[in-house]
Every structure is written in structure tokens, then in C-alpha cells.
Amino acid sequence: AQKVTQAQTEISVVEKEDVTLDCVYETRDTTYYLFWYKQPPSGELVFLIRRNSFDEQNEISGRYSWNFQKSTSSFNFTITASQVVDSAVYFCALFTSGGGADGLTFGKGTHLIIQP
Amino acid sequence: NAGVTQTPKFQVLKTGQSMTLQCAQDMNHEYMSWYRQDPGMGLRLIHYSVGAGITDQGEVPNGYNVSRSTTEDFPLRLLSAAPSQTSVYFCASSYDRVNTEAFFGQGTRLTVV
């Protein structure tokens, strides 16, 4: 069975600080996909990134970066120079194609609060 | 350019009532799914469909039915609402089952009293 753990329930930082959101996943499948979604206070879910299990390259998109490490089954998300608009709940999710229900397994989310 | 459209946005039901949450997408996506979001639980998969005429159960299917008669529509039916079904429901679609980029609807906030 698949599992995604986001151990940080809530993080609060002051604007301009860097912050890392942790994500640890469990799966027996060798082919899988990892995702991060953002849920701002308005409630919609915004896709941020998708990574497949064969691509361990780190990715940077503006102030956002992602560190994928298969050795530790982690897919961490870092926001550099945080801004108030980054305040949201962030979800890490896993999709595997090796049987079972075809859908995303979500972590419980990390509520990120950026204080001005 | 509607994307994934869910209706209604808010609904209050009495215990035992039935209703249908509507979901439509205009991106010609084969894969559609329903999730529920509960506080501190993340999102959990209810049902999904890999194409018209094909549906299957997710992690928490009890109390819900789905059908997929067209590519565009994937309604979720609550047969006899219970307070435990109070939740926010999200419909999602993607090009294929591998969730290349799942597009989510705005959500339906359902309260069962």
C-alpha cells in the first residue's frame, strides 16, 4: 500500500525566510509519480510539480525548488525568500501504477503561515 | 476555458436525503476522479473512472455511487446522506491515468445535518 507522510502539520515563518516542507513516501512500486499541490485560503487546488521515479534531478522554478531523493524516499519542497502570498496548505501526493486504486495518495498537508 | 466545473459549491442536506454532485470537464480528459477532504486527513479517493463506461472504487467508496456515461461528465451520488459525509468534495480530471497534471474543480462543501 502507498503512504505519504507530511510530518509538519503547521509551519510559521516570517516573510523572506526560507522554508522547507518535508514529504516522505512509501511504495513498493518501482514506477511512481510524486506531486505537490498548493491549496490557498480560497480552497482550490493548484498543481505545482510532478516528478517520476526515474528522474531524480532537482528542480527549481523561481523561488520554489524540489529535492527528490529515492535513497530516503523523500520529496521535499523549499520556498526561498517566502512571501505572504505563499501562505497556504501544501499537499504532497503519490501515484503508483502497480495495482490498487488508480488515484493520488495524499499526505495530510502542511499549513504554511508566512507572517509579514 | 472552463476546465473542471463542479456544482453546487455549497449544499446542506438532512440525514437520509440523497443528492448528486455534478462534475464536468471540457478538456477531453479520459481520467476523472472524486476526492473528499476532511480536516487533518488530506484528500482521499472515493471513485475514479479511466474512460466513459468504466468506473472503479477508491479508498473510501461506501455511501457513494458514480457513473460515466460521457467523457465530459462524472457525477457523484450520495444515496442516503449521513453526517459522516460532511466534507469538501473535489472532482479532478487528467489526460490519462498517470495524472500528468490533475486539474481540480473548485470543490463542493457539503454539510449533512
Tab-separated table of N, CA and C in Angstrom, chain A residues 53-112:
chain	number	residue	atom	x	y	z
A	53	SER	N	9.575	8.570	-10.931
A	53	SER	CA	10.559	7.887	-10.090
A	53	SER	C	11.910	7.697	-10.762
A	54	PHE	N	11.967	7.913	-12.053
A	54	PHE	CA	13.226	7.726	-12.755
A	54	PHE	C	13.989	9.024	-12.953
A	55	ASP	N	13.436	10.090	-12.457
A	55	ASP	CA	14.066	11.387	-12.658
A	55	ASP	C	14.378	12.005	-11.305
A	56	GLU	N	15.614	11.846	-10.866
A	56	GLU	CA	15.985	12.363	-9.548
A	56	GLU	C	16.602	13.746	-9.605
A	57	GLN	N	16.551	14.364	-10.750
A	57	GLN	CA	17.096	15.723	-10.837
A	57	GLN	C	16.273	16.669	-9.984
A	58	ASN	N	16.961	17.521	-9.276
A	58	ASN	CA	16.250	18.553	-8.530
A	58	ASN	C	15.703	19.586	-9.504
A	59	GLU	N	14.637	20.238	-9.085
A	59	GLU	CA	14.002	21.208	-9.968
A	59	GLU	C	13.860	22.534	-9.255
A	60	ILE	N	14.060	23.578	-10.016
A	60	ILE	CA	13.914	24.930	-9.486
A	60	ILE	C	12.974	25.691	-10.401
A	61	SER	N	12.018	26.373	-9.784
A	61	SER	CA	11.105	27.218	-10.534
A	61	SER	C	10.925	28.509	-9.757
A	62	GLY	N	11.677	29.509	-10.119
A	62	GLY	CA	11.617	30.772	-9.405
A	62	GLY	C	12.073	30.609	-7.968
A	63	ARG	N	11.213	30.918	-7.026
A	63	ARG	CA	11.575	30.795	-5.603
A	63	ARG	C	11.329	29.379	-5.071
A	64	TYR	N	10.750	28.538	-5.908
A	64	TYR	CA	10.414	27.172	-5.481
A	64	TYR	C	11.493	26.204	-5.956
A	65	SER	N	11.808	25.246	-5.107
A	65	SER	CA	12.709	24.176	-5.526
A	65	SER	C	12.282	22.878	-4.854
A	66	TRP	N	12.605	21.788	-5.517
A	66	TRP	CA	12.214	20.480	-5.026
A	66	TRP	C	13.428	19.561	-5.013
A	67	ASN	N	13.551	18.809	-3.942
A	67	ASN	CA	14.663	17.874	-3.778
A	67	ASN	C	14.109	16.465	-3.670
A	68	PHE	N	14.372	15.646	-4.680
A	68	PHE	CA	13.860	14.280	-4.727
A	68	PHE	C	15.020	13.341	-4.416
A	69	GLN	N	14.881	12.537	-3.384
A	69	GLN	CA	15.926	11.579	-3.017
A	69	GLN	C	15.298	10.202	-2.832
A	70	LYS	N	15.535	9.324	-3.767
A	70	LYS	CA	14.985	7.971	-3.677
A	70	LYS	C	15.581	7.215	-2.508
A	71	SER	N	16.830	7.492	-2.182
A	71	SER	CA	17.500	6.744	-1.107
A	71	SER	C	16.802	6.930	0.235
A	72	THR	N	16.179	8.093	0.405
A	72	THR	CA	15.465	8.353	1.664
A	72	THR	C	13.962	8.448	1.448
A	73	SER	N	13.504	8.130	0.231
A	73	SER	CA	12.075	8.204	-0.112
A	73	SER	C	11.489	9.556	0.278
A	74	SER	N	12.176	10.591	-0.120
A	74	SER	CA	11.718	11.929	0.245
A	74	SER	C	11.603	12.824	-0.983
A	75	PHE	N	10.695	13.753	-0.903
A	75	PHE	CA	10.467	14.713	-1.997
A	75	PHE	C	10.123	16.036	-1.337
A	76	ASN	N	11.163	16.737	-0.908
A	76	ASN	CA	10.979	17.950	-0.119
A	76	ASN	C	10.864	19.193	-0.988
A	77	PHE	N	10.165	20.160	-0.457
A	77	PHE	CA	9.824	21.385	-1.184
A	77	PHE	C	10.342	22.581	-0.402
A	78	THR	N	11.129	23.410	-1.064
A	78	THR	CA	11.696	24.581	-0.410
A	78	THR	C	11.216	25.852	-1.085
A	79	ILE	N	10.784	26.787	-0.268
A	79	ILE	CA	10.435	28.125	-0.759
A	79	ILE	C	11.518	29.075	-0.261
A	80	THR	N	12.138	29.751	-1.180
A	80	THR	CA	13.190	30.696	-0.849
A	80	THR	C	12.589	32.099	-0.764
A	81	ALA	N	13.044	32.859	0.214
A	81	ALA	CA	12.560	34.245	0.369
A	81	ALA	C	11.027	34.261	0.366
A	82	SER	N	10.458	33.603	1.338
A	82	SER	CA	8.996	33.426	1.387
A	82	SER	C	8.258	34.764	1.371
A	83	GLN	N	7.049	34.693	0.852
A	83	GLN	CA	6.184	35.871	0.775
A	83	GLN	C	4.835	35.528	1.401
A	84	VAL	N	4.111	36.546	1.795
A	84	VAL	CA	2.802	36.341	2.422
A	84	VAL	C	1.875	35.543	1.510
A	85	VAL	N	1.998	35.741	0.212
A	85	VAL	CA	1.136	35.033	-0.742
A	85	VAL	C	1.424	33.531	-0.783
A	86	ASP	N	2.530	33.123	-0.192
A	86	ASP	CA	2.839	31.693	-0.130
A	86	ASP	C	2.043	30.993	0.973
A	87	SER	N	1.379	31.745	1.800
A	87	SER	CA	0.581	31.153	2.876
A	87	SER	C	-0.513	30.275	2.269
A	88	ALA	N	-0.511	29.014	2.670
A	88	ALA	CA	-1.446	28.047	2.085
A	88	ALA	C	-1.231	26.707	2.772
A	89	VAL	N	-2.070	25.744	2.410
A	89	VAL	CA	-1.810	24.359	2.792
A	89	VAL	C	-1.171	23.682	1.585
A	90	TYR	N	-0.094	22.982	1.827
A	90	TYR	CA	0.630	22.315	0.747
A	90	TYR	C	0.515	20.801	0.927
A	91	PHE	N	0.155	20.142	-0.158
A	91	PHE	CA	-0.011	18.705	-0.134
A	91	PHE	C	1.022	18.042	-1.033
A	92	CYS	N	1.598	16.987	-0.510
A	92	CYS	CA	2.432	16.092	-1.290
A	92	CYS	C	1.565	14.888	-1.647
A	93	ALA	N	1.719	14.351	-2.846
A	93	ALA	CA	0.874	13.227	-3.266
A	93	ALA	C	1.689	12.246	-4.097
A	94	LEU	N	1.211	11.009	-4.116
A	94	LEU	CA	1.910	9.911	-4.786
A	94	LEU	C	0.938	9.173	-5.694
A	95	PHE	N	1.389	8.829	-6.870
A	95	PHE	CA	0.617	7.966	-7.757
A	95	PHE	C	1.495	6.800	-8.160
A	96	THR	N	0.958	5.579	-8.032
A	96	THR	CA	1.693	4.415	-8.499
A	96	THR	C	0.832	3.660	-9.492
A	97	SER	N	1.469	2.969	-10.413
A	97	SER	CA	0.727	2.259	-11.445
A	97	SER	C	0.759	0.762	-11.227
A	98	GLY	N	1.122	0.371	-10.029
A	98	GLY	CA	1.328	-1.058	-9.788
A	98	GLY	C	0.177	-1.781	-9.132
A	99	GLY	N	-1.021	-1.427	-9.457
A	99	GLY	CA	-2.165	-2.126	-8.886
A	99	GLY	C	-2.841	-1.311	-7.810
A	100	GLY	N	-3.991	-1.742	-7.396
A	100	GLY	CA	-4.758	-0.978	-6.430
A	100	GLY	C	-5.508	0.131	-7.144
A	101	ALA	N	-6.097	1.008	-6.379
A	101	ALA	CA	-6.898	2.078	-6.952
A	101	ALA	C	-6.012	3.046	-7.729
A	102	ASP	N	-6.499	3.461	-8.877
A	102	ASP	CA	-5.786	4.434	-9.694
A	102	ASP	C	-6.123	5.830	-9.222
A	103	GLY	N	-5.325	6.346	-8.385
A	103	GLY	CA	-5.571	7.709	-7.935
A	103	GLY	C	-4.415	8.189	-7.108
A	104	LEU	N	-4.486	9.423	-6.726
A	104	LEU	CA	-3.435	10.021	-5.915
A	104	LEU	C	-3.623	9.661	-4.450
A	105	THR	N	-2.522	9.337	-3.794
A	105	THR	CA	-2.500	9.201	-2.339
A	105	THR	C	-1.886	10.473	-1.791
A	106	PHE	N	-2.665	11.191	-1.007
A	106	PHE	CA	-2.219	12.475	-0.490
A	106	PHE	C	-1.678	12.350	0.923
A	107	GLY	N	-0.700	13.209	1.248
A	107	GLY	CA	-0.345	13.409	2.633
A	107	GLY	C	-1.414	14.273	3.289
A	108	LYS	N	-1.279	14.483	4.581
A	108	LYS	CA	-2.298	15.231	5.304
A	108	LYS	C	-2.129	16.737	5.176
A	109	GLY	N	-1.051	17.147	4.560
A	109	GLY	CA	-0.872	18.568	4.290
A	109	GLY	C	-0.072	19.286	5.364
A	110	THR	N	0.612	20.328	4.933
A	110	THR	CA	1.335	21.218	5.839
A	110	THR	C	0.776	22.614	5.670
A	111	HIS	N	0.302	23.177	6.756
A	111	HIS	CA	-0.232	24.537	6.717
A	111	HIS	C	0.925	25.510	6.918
A	112	LEU	N	1.219	26.258	5.893
A	112	LEU	CA	2.331	27.206	5.930
A	112	LEU	C	1.782	28.611	6.160
